[in-house]
mmCIF file of C-alpha atoms in Angstrom:
data_model
loop_
_atom_site.group_PDB
_atom_site.id
_atom_site.type_symbol
_atom_site.label_atom_id
_atom_site.label_comp_id
_atom_site.label_asym_id
_atom_site.label_seq_id
_atom_site.Cartn_x
_atom_site.Cartn_y
_atom_site.Cartn_z
ATOM 1 C CA MET A 1 20.202 9.488 20.444
ATOM 2 C CA THR A 2 22.787 6.723 20.052
ATOM 3 C CA ASP A 3 21.006 4.560 22.606
ATOM 4 C CA LYS A 4 17.687 5.199 20.891
ATOM 5 C CA LEU A 5 19.087 4.229 17.490
ATOM 6 C CA SER A 6 20.731 1.154 18.972
ATOM 7 C CA ARG A 7 17.383 -0.002 20.336
ATOM 8 C CA GLN A 8 15.628 0.694 17.044
ATOM 9 C CA PHE A 9 18.233 -1.221 15.039
ATOM 10 C CA ALA A 10 18.106 -4.103 17.563
ATOM 11 C CA PHE A 11 14.343 -4.333 17.050
ATOM 12 C CA LEU A 12 14.720 -4.241 13.254
ATOM 13 C CA SER A 13 17.359 -6.983 13.267
ATOM 14 C CA GLU A 14 15.187 -9.102 15.540
ATOM 15 C CA ALA A 15 12.293 -8.576 13.105
ATOM 16 C CA ASP A 16 14.443 -10.173 10.389
ATOM 17 C CA LYS A 17 13.691 -13.561 11.997
ATOM 18 C CA LEU A 18 10.087 -13.352 10.789
ATOM 19 C CA LYS A 19 11.467 -14.259 7.329
ATOM 20 C CA SER A 20 12.269 -17.722 8.706
ATOM 21 C CA VAL A 21 8.802 -18.452 10.130
ATOM 22 C CA LEU A 22 6.964 -20.705 7.670
ATOM 23 C CA ARG A 23 3.205 -20.531 7.167
ATOM 24 C CA GLY A 24 0.509 -23.053 6.292
ATOM 25 C CA THR A 25 0.137 -21.743 2.737
ATOM 26 C CA THR A 26 2.477 -21.813 -0.241
ATOM 27 C CA LEU A 27 3.445 -19.185 -2.804
ATOM 28 C CA CYS A 28 0.959 -18.804 -5.669
ATOM 29 C CA ASP A 29 3.176 -21.022 -7.864
ATOM 30 C CA GLY A 30 3.197 -23.757 -5.198
ATOM 31 C CA SER A 31 7.023 -23.827 -5.202
ATOM 32 C CA ARG A 32 7.475 -23.535 -1.426
ATOM 33 C CA ARG A 33 5.841 -22.520 1.851
ATOM 34 C CA GLU A 34 5.337 -18.808 2.316
ATOM 35 C CA ASN A 35 7.134 -17.127 5.211
ATOM 36 C CA SER A 36 5.538 -14.612 7.548
ATOM 37 C CA GLY A 37 7.807 -11.733 6.463
ATOM 38 C CA GLU A 38 6.856 -11.842 2.794
ATOM 39 C CA HIS A 39 3.232 -12.566 3.820
ATOM 40 C CA SER A 40 3.257 -9.333 5.846
ATOM 41 C CA TRP A 41 4.425 -7.399 2.790
ATOM 42 C CA HIS A 42 1.828 -9.005 0.577
ATOM 43 C CA ILE A 43 -1.111 -8.257 2.857
ATOM 44 C CA ALA A 44 0.017 -4.651 3.321
ATOM 45 C CA LEU A 45 -0.128 -4.427 -0.480
ATOM 46 C CA TYR A 46 -3.523 -6.188 -0.441
ATOM 47 C CA ALA A 47 -4.829 -3.560 1.979
ATOM 48 C CA MET A 48 -3.455 -0.747 -0.174
ATOM 49 C CA VAL A 49 -5.105 -2.151 -3.320
ATOM 50 C CA LEU A 50 -8.417 -3.233 -1.777
ATOM 51 C CA ALA A 51 -9.054 -0.362 0.665
ATOM 52 C CA GLU A 52 -12.134 0.833 -1.207
ATOM 53 C CA HIS A 53 -13.898 -2.470 -0.459
ATOM 54 C CA ALA A 54 -13.860 -1.979 3.302
ATOM 55 C CA GLU A 55 -17.371 -2.334 4.742
ATOM 56 C CA ARG A 56 -16.936 0.803 6.861
ATOM 57 C CA PRO A 57 -14.623 3.806 6.398
ATOM 58 C CA VAL A 58 -11.075 2.981 7.465
ATOM 59 C CA ASN A 59 -7.820 4.868 7.879
ATOM 60 C CA ILE A 60 -5.821 2.790 5.425
ATOM 61 C CA ASP A 61 -2.488 4.124 6.706
ATOM 62 C CA ARG A 62 -3.220 2.713 10.166
ATOM 63 C CA VAL A 63 -4.420 -0.549 8.634
ATOM 64 C CA ILE A 64 -1.157 -0.897 6.703
ATOM 65 C CA LYS A 65 0.910 -0.250 9.839
ATOM 66 C CA MET A 66 -1.112 -2.839 11.786
ATOM 67 C CA LEU A 67 -0.510 -5.409 9.074
ATOM 68 C CA LEU A 68 3.225 -4.668 8.957
ATOM 69 C CA LEU A 69 3.422 -5.413 12.701
ATOM 70 C CA HIS A 70 0.764 -8.011 13.266
ATOM 71 C CA ASP A 71 2.819 -11.182 12.738
ATOM 72 C CA LEU A 72 6.003 -10.199 14.602
ATOM 73 C CA VAL A 73 4.915 -12.247 17.636
ATOM 74 C CA GLU A 74 5.320 -15.366 15.481
ATOM 75 C CA ILE A 75 9.091 -15.012 15.922
ATOM 76 C CA ASP A 76 8.502 -16.545 19.364
ATOM 77 C CA ALA A 77 5.060 -18.114 18.987
ATOM 78 C CA GLY A 78 5.315 -19.609 15.489
ATOM 79 C CA ASP A 79 2.578 -19.508 12.870
ATOM 80 C CA ASN A 80 -0.681 -21.214 13.778
ATOM 81 C CA PRO A 81 -2.571 -22.207 10.657
ATOM 82 C CA ILE A 82 -6.237 -21.247 10.839
ATOM 83 C CA HIS A 83 -7.165 -24.845 10.012
ATOM 84 C CA GLY A 84 -4.765 -26.277 12.612
ATOM 85 C CA THR A 85 -5.613 -27.597 16.083
ATOM 86 C CA HIS A 86 -3.926 -25.200 18.534
ATOM 87 C CA ASP A 87 -5.596 -24.019 21.762
ATOM 88 C CA PRO A 88 -6.596 -20.342 21.262
ATOM 89 C CA ALA A 89 -6.353 -19.404 24.973
ATOM 90 C CA GLU A 90 -2.867 -20.856 25.308
ATOM 91 C CA MET A 91 -1.769 -19.206 22.062
ATOM 92 C CA GLU A 92 -2.984 -15.842 23.310
ATOM 93 C CA LEU A 93 -0.758 -16.086 26.388
ATOM 94 C CA ILE A 94 2.258 -17.099 24.309
ATOM 95 C CA GLU A 95 1.670 -14.299 21.795
ATOM 96 C CA ARG A 96 1.272 -11.680 24.533
ATOM 97 C CA ALA A 97 4.581 -12.718 26.061
ATOM 98 C CA ALA A 98 6.139 -12.486 22.593
ATOM 99 C CA ALA A 99 4.730 -8.988 22.131
ATOM 100 C CA ASP A 100 6.173 -7.961 25.519
ATOM 101 C CA ARG A 101 9.604 -9.169 24.525
ATOM 102 C CA ILE A 102 9.762 -8.038 20.888
ATOM 103 C CA PHE A 103 8.130 -4.587 21.138
ATOM 104 C CA GLY A 104 10.084 -4.200 24.384
ATOM 105 C CA LEU A 105 13.269 -3.952 22.326
ATOM 106 C CA LEU A 106 12.123 -0.529 21.053
ATOM 107 C CA PRO A 107 12.550 2.812 22.871
ATOM 108 C CA ALA A 108 9.778 3.113 25.490
ATOM 109 C CA GLU A 109 7.473 5.533 23.687
ATOM 110 C CA GLN A 110 7.676 3.660 20.385
ATOM 111 C CA CYS A 111 7.118 0.382 22.230
ATOM 112 C CA ARG A 112 3.836 1.742 23.580
ATOM 113 C CA THR A 113 2.673 3.010 20.157
ATOM 114 C CA PHE A 114 3.471 -0.235 18.352
ATOM 115 C CA ARG A 115 2.023 -2.381 21.103
ATOM 116 C CA ALA A 116 -1.201 -0.384 21.074
ATOM 117 C CA LEU A 117 -1.559 -1.006 17.333
ATOM 118 C CA TRP A 118 -0.930 -4.734 17.823
ATOM 119 C CA ASP A 119 -3.427 -4.900 20.722
ATOM 120 C CA GLU A 120 -5.994 -3.108 18.565
ATOM 121 C CA PHE A 121 -5.484 -5.603 15.739
ATOM 122 C CA GLU A 122 -5.812 -8.560 18.089
ATOM 123 C CA ALA A 123 -8.983 -7.194 19.716
ATOM 124 C CA ALA A 124 -10.623 -6.805 16.276
ATOM 125 C CA GLU A 125 -13.118 -4.232 17.517
ATOM 126 C CA THR A 126 -12.280 -1.019 15.639
ATOM 127 C CA ASP A 127 -13.139 -0.580 11.968
ATOM 128 C CA ASP A 128 -9.431 -0.441 11.082
ATOM 129 C CA ALA A 129 -8.682 -3.702 12.899
ATOM 130 C CA ILE A 130 -11.741 -5.465 11.490
ATOM 131 C CA PHE A 131 -10.704 -4.597 7.937
ATOM 132 C CA ALA A 132 -7.075 -5.561 8.654
ATOM 133 C CA LYS A 133 -8.256 -8.976 9.898
ATOM 134 C CA SER A 134 -10.361 -9.446 6.758
ATOM 135 C CA ILE A 135 -7.368 -8.756 4.536
ATOM 136 C CA ASP A 136 -5.178 -11.122 6.561
ATOM 137 C CA ARG A 137 -7.744 -13.893 5.885
ATOM 138 C CA VAL A 138 -8.228 -13.123 2.188
ATOM 139 C CA GLN A 139 -4.672 -13.559 0.972
ATOM 140 C CA PRO A 140 -4.208 -17.242 1.973
ATOM 141 C CA VAL A 141 -7.521 -18.106 0.294
ATOM 142 C CA VAL A 142 -6.234 -16.574 -2.933
ATOM 143 C CA ALA A 143 -2.928 -18.457 -2.606
ATOM 144 C CA ASN A 144 -4.820 -21.725 -2.155
ATOM 145 C CA LEU A 145 -7.121 -21.018 -5.102
ATOM 146 C CA GLU A 146 -4.125 -20.147 -7.304
ATOM 147 C CA THR A 147 -2.537 -23.519 -6.508
ATOM 148 C CA GLY A 148 -5.568 -25.720 -7.137
ATOM 149 C CA GLY A 149 -6.625 -25.897 -3.504
ATOM 150 C CA GLY A 150 -3.133 -25.508 -2.111
ATOM 151 C CA THR A 151 -2.856 -26.854 1.419
ATOM 152 C CA TRP A 152 -6.626 -27.299 1.957
ATOM 153 C CA PRO A 153 -6.517 -31.074 1.315
ATOM 154 C CA GLU A 154 -3.548 -31.404 3.719
ATOM 155 C CA TYR A 155 -5.602 -29.792 6.489
ATOM 156 C CA ASN A 156 -8.808 -31.634 5.398
ATOM 157 C CA VAL A 157 -10.593 -28.317 5.016
ATOM 158 C CA THR A 158 -14.315 -28.481 4.295
ATOM 159 C CA ALA A 159 -16.450 -25.824 2.601
ATOM 160 C CA GLU A 160 -18.295 -25.316 5.896
ATOM 161 C CA GLN A 161 -15.056 -24.853 7.842
ATOM 162 C CA LEU A 162 -13.862 -22.304 5.302
ATOM 163 C CA GLU A 163 -17.092 -20.414 5.758
ATOM 164 C CA THR A 164 -17.025 -20.412 9.590
ATOM 165 C CA ARG A 165 -13.284 -19.857 10.110
ATOM 166 C CA VAL A 166 -12.531 -17.568 7.201
ATOM 167 C CA GLY A 167 -15.681 -16.353 5.471
ATOM 168 C CA VAL A 168 -17.249 -14.933 8.623
ATOM 169 C CA LYS A 169 -14.172 -12.826 9.345
ATOM 170 C CA VAL A 170 -13.694 -11.621 5.791
ATOM 171 C CA ARG A 171 -17.357 -10.685 5.443
ATOM 172 C CA ARG A 172 -17.256 -8.715 8.656
ATOM 173 C CA GLY A 173 -14.740 -6.234 7.240
ATOM 174 C CA ALA A 174 -15.038 -6.636 3.479
ATOM 175 C CA PRO A 175 -18.125 -8.552 2.287
ATOM 176 C CA ALA A 176 -17.529 -7.701 -1.382
ATOM 177 C CA LEU A 177 -14.218 -9.557 -1.298
ATOM 178 C CA TRP A 178 -15.773 -12.710 0.128
ATOM 179 C CA GLY A 179 -18.569 -12.555 -2.422
ATOM 180 C CA HIS A 180 -15.988 -12.467 -5.179
ATOM 181 C CA LEU A 181 -13.922 -15.347 -3.756
ATOM 182 C CA LYS A 182 -16.917 -17.488 -2.752
ATOM 183 C CA ALA A 183 -17.767 -18.237 -6.368
ATOM 184 C CA ARG A 184 -14.238 -19.551 -6.962
ATOM 185 C CA ILE A 185 -14.272 -21.513 -3.685
ATOM 186 C CA ASP A 186 -17.619 -23.166 -4.530
ATOM 187 C CA MET A 187 -16.298 -24.188 -7.932
ATOM 188 C CA TRP A 188 -13.272 -25.783 -6.301
ATOM 189 C CA PHE A 189 -15.318 -27.862 -3.853
ATOM 190 C CA GLU A 190 -17.806 -28.882 -6.565
ATOM 191 C CA ALA A 191 -14.953 -30.142 -8.729
ATOM 192 C CA ARG A 192 -13.624 -32.452 -5.981
ATOM 193 C CA MET B 1 -17.270 -4.037 -9.660
ATOM 194 C CA THR B 2 -16.521 -7.649 -10.592
ATOM 195 C CA ASP B 3 -14.197 -6.546 -13.357
ATOM 196 C CA LYS B 4 -12.477 -4.109 -11.006
ATOM 197 C CA LEU B 5 -11.975 -6.785 -8.348
ATOM 198 C CA SER B 6 -10.734 -9.232 -10.970
ATOM 199 C CA ARG B 7 -8.082 -6.730 -12.047
ATOM 200 C CA GLN B 8 -7.083 -6.000 -8.461
ATOM 201 C CA PHE B 9 -6.737 -9.699 -7.617
ATOM 202 C CA ALA B 10 -4.796 -10.305 -10.848
ATOM 203 C CA PHE B 11 -2.322 -7.587 -9.825
ATOM 204 C CA LEU B 12 -2.000 -9.026 -6.306
ATOM 205 C CA SER B 13 -1.365 -12.544 -7.592
ATOM 206 C CA GLU B 14 1.224 -11.210 -10.038
ATOM 207 C CA ALA B 15 2.889 -9.392 -7.125
ATOM 208 C CA ASP B 16 3.348 -12.771 -5.422
ATOM 209 C CA LYS B 17 6.222 -13.428 -7.856
ATOM 210 C CA LEU B 18 8.345 -10.832 -6.057
ATOM 211 C CA LYS B 19 8.831 -13.460 -3.331
ATOM 212 C CA SER B 20 10.893 -15.475 -5.823
ATOM 213 C CA VAL B 21 13.271 -12.648 -6.829
ATOM 214 C CA LEU B 22 16.524 -13.117 -4.921
ATOM 215 C CA ARG B 23 18.651 -10.188 -3.788
ATOM 216 C CA GLY B 24 22.362 -9.613 -3.311
ATOM 217 C CA THR B 25 22.140 -9.752 0.486
ATOM 218 C CA THR B 26 21.299 -12.571 2.879
ATOM 219 C CA LEU B 27 19.072 -12.769 5.933
ATOM 220 C CA CYS B 28 20.678 -11.485 9.146
ATOM 221 C CA ASP B 29 21.510 -15.079 10.147
ATOM 222 C CA GLY B 30 23.231 -15.700 6.805
ATOM 223 C CA SER B 31 21.074 -18.778 6.162
ATOM 224 C CA ARG B 32 19.960 -17.816 2.652
ATOM 225 C CA ARG B 33 19.561 -14.982 0.151
ATOM 226 C CA GLU B 34 16.830 -12.505 0.960
ATOM 227 C CA ASN B 35 13.976 -12.165 -1.529
ATOM 228 C CA SER B 36 12.531 -8.855 -2.675
ATOM 229 C CA GLY B 37 9.084 -9.511 -1.152
ATOM 230 C CA GLU B 38 10.323 -9.945 2.406
ATOM 231 C CA HIS B 39 12.843 -7.120 1.813
ATOM 232 C CA SER B 40 9.931 -4.825 0.920
ATOM 233 C CA TRP B 41 8.208 -5.696 4.191
ATOM 234 C CA HIS B 42 11.361 -5.161 6.189
ATOM 235 C CA ILE B 43 12.106 -1.709 4.763
ATOM 236 C CA ALA B 44 8.506 -0.591 5.252
ATOM 237 C CA LEU B 45 9.033 -1.537 8.914
ATOM 238 C CA TYR B 46 12.407 0.266 8.878
ATOM 239 C CA ALA B 47 10.675 3.420 7.648
ATOM 240 C CA MET B 48 7.982 3.123 10.316
ATOM 241 C CA VAL B 49 10.572 2.734 13.090
ATOM 242 C CA LEU B 50 13.118 5.268 11.847
ATOM 243 C CA ALA B 51 10.809 8.035 10.552
ATOM 244 C CA GLU B 52 11.963 10.537 13.180
ATOM 245 C CA HIS B 53 15.495 10.446 11.745
ATOM 246 C CA ALA B 54 14.468 11.847 8.359
ATOM 247 C CA GLU B 55 16.561 14.898 7.476
ATOM 248 C CA ARG B 56 13.475 16.842 6.387
ATOM 249 C CA PRO B 57 9.792 16.424 7.374
ATOM 250 C CA VAL B 58 8.209 13.499 5.548
ATOM 251 C CA ASN B 59 4.750 11.995 5.220
ATOM 252 C CA ILE B 60 5.636 8.565 6.547
ATOM 253 C CA ASP B 61 2.430 7.005 5.229
ATOM 254 C CA ARG B 62 3.408 7.937 1.665
ATOM 255 C CA VAL B 63 6.961 6.721 2.286
ATOM 256 C CA ILE B 64 5.660 3.332 3.448
ATOM 257 C CA LYS B 65 3.430 2.997 0.385
ATOM 258 C CA MET B 66 6.342 3.877 -1.913
ATOM 259 C CA LEU B 67 8.475 1.207 -0.271
ATOM 260 C CA LEU B 68 5.740 -1.428 -0.544
ATOM 261 C CA LEU B 69 5.600 -0.802 -4.305
ATOM 262 C CA HIS B 70 9.112 0.136 -5.215
ATOM 263 C CA ASP B 71 10.537 -3.312 -6.040
ATOM 264 C CA LEU B 72 7.600 -4.761 -7.996
ATOM 265 C CA VAL B 73 9.368 -4.001 -11.285
ATOM 266 C CA GLU B 74 11.962 -6.621 -10.307
ATOM 267 C CA ILE B 75 9.416 -9.306 -11.230
ATOM 268 C CA ASP B 76 10.422 -8.554 -14.834
ATOM 269 C CA ALA B 77 13.737 -6.750 -14.400
ATOM 270 C CA GLY B 78 15.337 -8.811 -11.612
ATOM 271 C CA ASP B 79 17.295 -7.400 -8.705
ATOM 272 C CA ASN B 80 20.383 -5.407 -9.539
ATOM 273 C CA PRO B 81 22.797 -5.383 -6.623
ATOM 274 C CA ILE B 82 24.139 -1.916 -5.904
ATOM 275 C CA HIS B 83 27.672 -3.284 -6.090
ATOM 276 C CA GLY B 84 27.000 -5.133 -9.352
ATOM 277 C CA THR B 85 27.988 -4.080 -12.890
ATOM 278 C CA HIS B 86 24.681 -3.400 -14.688
ATOM 279 C CA ASP B 87 24.197 -0.471 -17.082
ATOM 280 C CA PRO B 88 21.924 2.080 -15.300
ATOM 281 C CA ALA B 89 20.442 3.533 -18.521
ATOM 282 C CA GLU B 90 19.527 0.123 -19.880
ATOM 283 C CA MET B 91 18.086 -0.913 -16.505
ATOM 284 C CA GLU B 92 15.919 2.196 -16.426
ATOM 285 C CA LEU B 93 14.318 1.239 -19.745
ATOM 286 C CA ILE B 94 13.698 -2.331 -18.605
ATOM 287 C CA GLU B 95 12.212 -1.196 -15.303
ATOM 288 C CA ARG B 96 9.932 1.336 -16.991
ATOM 289 C CA ALA B 97 8.573 -1.362 -19.283
ATOM 290 C CA ALA B 98 8.049 -3.560 -16.218
ATOM 291 C CA ALA B 99 6.151 -0.761 -14.469
ATOM 292 C CA ASP B 100 3.940 -0.326 -17.559
ATOM 293 C CA ARG B 101 3.059 -4.000 -17.573
ATOM 294 C CA ILE B 102 2.669 -4.669 -13.829
ATOM 295 C CA PHE B 103 0.843 -1.494 -12.725
ATOM 296 C CA GLY B 104 -1.149 -1.841 -15.972
ATOM 297 C CA LEU B 105 -2.856 -4.898 -14.488
ATOM 298 C CA LEU B 106 -4.707 -2.597 -12.050
ATOM 299 C CA PRO B 107 -7.907 -0.645 -12.768
ATOM 300 C CA ALA B 108 -6.957 2.539 -14.682
ATOM 301 C CA GLU B 109 -7.233 5.067 -11.864
ATOM 302 C CA GLN B 110 -5.338 2.907 -9.384
ATOM 303 C CA CYS B 111 -2.720 2.226 -12.033
ATOM 304 C CA ARG B 112 -2.094 5.967 -12.349
ATOM 305 C CA THR B 113 -1.873 6.490 -8.571
ATOM 306 C CA PHE B 114 0.525 3.602 -8.004
ATOM 307 C CA ARG B 115 2.637 4.499 -11.024
ATOM 308 C CA ALA B 116 2.929 8.106 -9.842
ATOM 309 C CA LEU B 117 4.246 6.893 -6.466
ATOM 310 C CA TRP B 118 6.759 4.624 -8.194
ATOM 311 C CA ASP B 119 7.877 7.417 -10.550
ATOM 312 C CA GLU B 120 8.295 9.718 -7.561
ATOM 313 C CA PHE B 121 10.437 7.139 -5.762
ATOM 314 C CA GLU B 122 12.605 6.598 -8.839
ATOM 315 C CA ALA B 123 13.098 10.339 -9.426
ATOM 316 C CA ALA B 124 14.283 10.777 -5.803
ATOM 317 C CA GLU B 125 13.511 14.494 -5.786
ATOM 318 C CA THR B 126 10.772 14.917 -3.164
ATOM 319 C CA ASP B 127 11.517 14.685 0.567
ATOM 320 C CA ASP B 128 9.395 11.533 0.842
ATOM 321 C CA ALA B 129 11.249 9.795 -1.998
ATOM 322 C CA ILE B 130 14.676 10.891 -0.731
ATOM 323 C CA PHE B 131 13.948 9.413 2.694
ATOM 324 C CA ALA B 132 12.491 6.244 1.144
ATOM 325 C CA LYS B 133 15.688 5.796 -0.899
ATOM 326 C CA SER B 134 17.791 6.245 2.242
ATOM 327 C CA ILE B 135 15.862 3.531 4.048
ATOM 328 C CA ASP B 136 16.143 1.195 1.059
ATOM 329 C CA ARG B 137 19.946 1.585 1.265
ATOM 330 C CA VAL B 138 20.234 1.227 5.031
ATOM 331 C CA GLN B 139 18.685 -2.214 5.464
ATOM 332 C CA PRO B 140 21.183 -4.189 3.304
ATOM 333 C CA VAL B 141 24.084 -2.515 5.150
ATOM 334 C CA VAL B 142 22.658 -3.735 8.446
ATOM 335 C CA ALA B 143 22.159 -7.256 7.015
ATOM 336 C CA ASN B 144 25.800 -7.299 5.884
ATOM 337 C CA LEU B 145 27.052 -6.013 9.228
ATOM 338 C CA GLU B 146 24.973 -8.624 11.076
ATOM 339 C CA THR B 147 26.598 -11.398 9.033
ATOM 340 C CA GLY B 148 30.224 -10.335 9.447
ATOM 341 C CA GLY B 149 30.383 -8.448 6.142
ATOM 342 C CA GLY B 150 27.814 -10.611 4.403
ATOM 343 C CA THR B 151 28.142 -10.415 0.629
ATOM 344 C CA TRP B 152 30.599 -7.490 0.591
ATOM 345 C CA PRO B 153 33.637 -9.741 0.014
ATOM 346 C CA GLU B 154 31.799 -11.528 -2.825
ATOM 347 C CA TYR B 155 31.250 -8.190 -4.592
ATOM 348 C CA ASN B 156 34.757 -6.928 -3.616
ATOM 349 C CA VAL B 157 33.205 -3.918 -1.945
ATOM 350 C CA THR B 158 35.632 -1.258 -0.705
ATOM 351 C CA ALA B 159 35.033 1.305 2.046
ATOM 352 C CA GLU B 160 35.179 4.046 -0.598
ATOM 353 C CA GLN B 161 32.606 2.318 -2.804
ATOM 354 C CA LEU B 162 30.290 1.908 0.180
ATOM 355 C CA GLU B 163 30.612 5.617 0.855
ATOM 356 C CA THR B 164 29.943 6.738 -2.748
ATOM 357 C CA ARG B 165 27.236 4.219 -3.665
ATOM 358 C CA VAL B 166 25.449 3.903 -0.343
ATOM 359 C CA GLY B 167 26.609 6.504 2.173
ATOM 360 C CA VAL B 168 25.885 9.481 -0.084
ATOM 361 C CA LYS B 169 22.286 8.338 -0.605
ATOM 362 C CA VAL B 170 21.631 7.480 3.011
ATOM 363 C CA ARG B 171 23.087 10.778 4.237
ATOM 364 C CA ARG B 172 20.919 12.719 1.805
ATOM 365 C CA GLY B 173 17.727 11.542 3.502
ATOM 366 C CA ALA B 174 18.826 10.409 6.952
ATOM 367 C CA PRO B 175 22.346 11.524 7.966
ATOM 368 C CA ALA B 176 21.928 10.342 11.580
ATOM 369 C CA LEU B 177 21.453 6.767 10.373
ATOM 370 C CA TRP B 178 24.637 6.828 8.313
ATOM 371 C CA GLY B 179 26.555 8.345 11.196
ATOM 372 C CA HIS B 180 25.432 5.462 13.392
ATOM 373 C CA LEU B 181 26.290 2.782 10.836
ATOM 374 C CA LYS B 182 29.566 4.362 9.704
ATOM 375 C CA ALA B 183 31.266 3.531 13.004
ATOM 376 C CA ARG B 184 30.339 -0.149 12.591
ATOM 377 C CA ILE B 185 31.376 -0.129 8.916
ATOM 378 C CA ASP B 186 34.771 1.415 9.730
ATOM 379 C CA MET B 187 35.388 -1.218 12.379
ATOM 380 C CA TRP B 188 34.624 -3.978 9.878
ATOM 381 C CA PHE B 189 37.066 -2.651 7.266
ATOM 382 C CA GLU B 190 39.769 -2.048 9.883
ATOM 383 C CA ALA B 191 39.461 -5.638 11.079
ATOM 384 C CA ARG B 192 40.090 -7.056 7.577
#
């Protein structure tokens, strides 16, 4: 039991480092970059609040757990802004190695359970994972809208790019949410 | 539906402010104060990892939801360090008013559901709430241990105070966790 607890606490202390990984978006008041720890909390809350808007029935408890775990690999791999220029294939390799290392800190059985949830999220094939991905894409859009476009100008984001990189994924799991945000997004681009 | 979504997004944007509420403890690397948003993520992860150590059977999905919500009142009430000198009765009034306002941003039915979870956590009478409270107390202890005592010296924390203000609550919901930490805590006080 002591060894088990030691492994669990080692994992939890390692997870603390996610609070120092900075993301491409800012807080809603624009005061600073958001970190991936607080982002993970916020999207878990997003999922909890917006569950009823999932396109297909989801197990919201599994979705929340996926979202709590999904960014841990960034401790090694860093955050890769959706409007950035990283190579997806290379990133996948780096993130898989990170998952091996970080979930590997846990006791064996728990490592397998957590890793399976992370793999499911990454694959984006189950209804739970598809909705989780939608929610993960929605929150930065809101943060950017709340800050007058936020970091969109910095990344030279176009309306078309937002539609193909973000809209498509949000609509897949939660079309009502994209419909609601699209009106605000269109207004922003028209005003520029 | 539009009105409902507007209320839900208004609540979620208000929740963003929790990322600017600073707590009494630092990150595990001591680099800065932890904020209540990232703390909420971390303890939800703590609960997910440490569920098996609950003293009595718990519904971990409800525990996680409680923990995701439990600090939102700090947007209005601020964080009150456990080793600080605030008046508990006065704080309770302030936090209740905060809960009225913040959960009141949600659609009526969701407001009632979320508020009931928060009330349950605060009352600390059900098995789920007792375990959630234990987890909420465990994480700052670990952060302080990881940083060589962290903010304990600043608050003049004694071993006895740690036992009565923290240990009692952790042991109530998860005695195995306190047993594990107590050895590390004793070593720290002996070394001073």
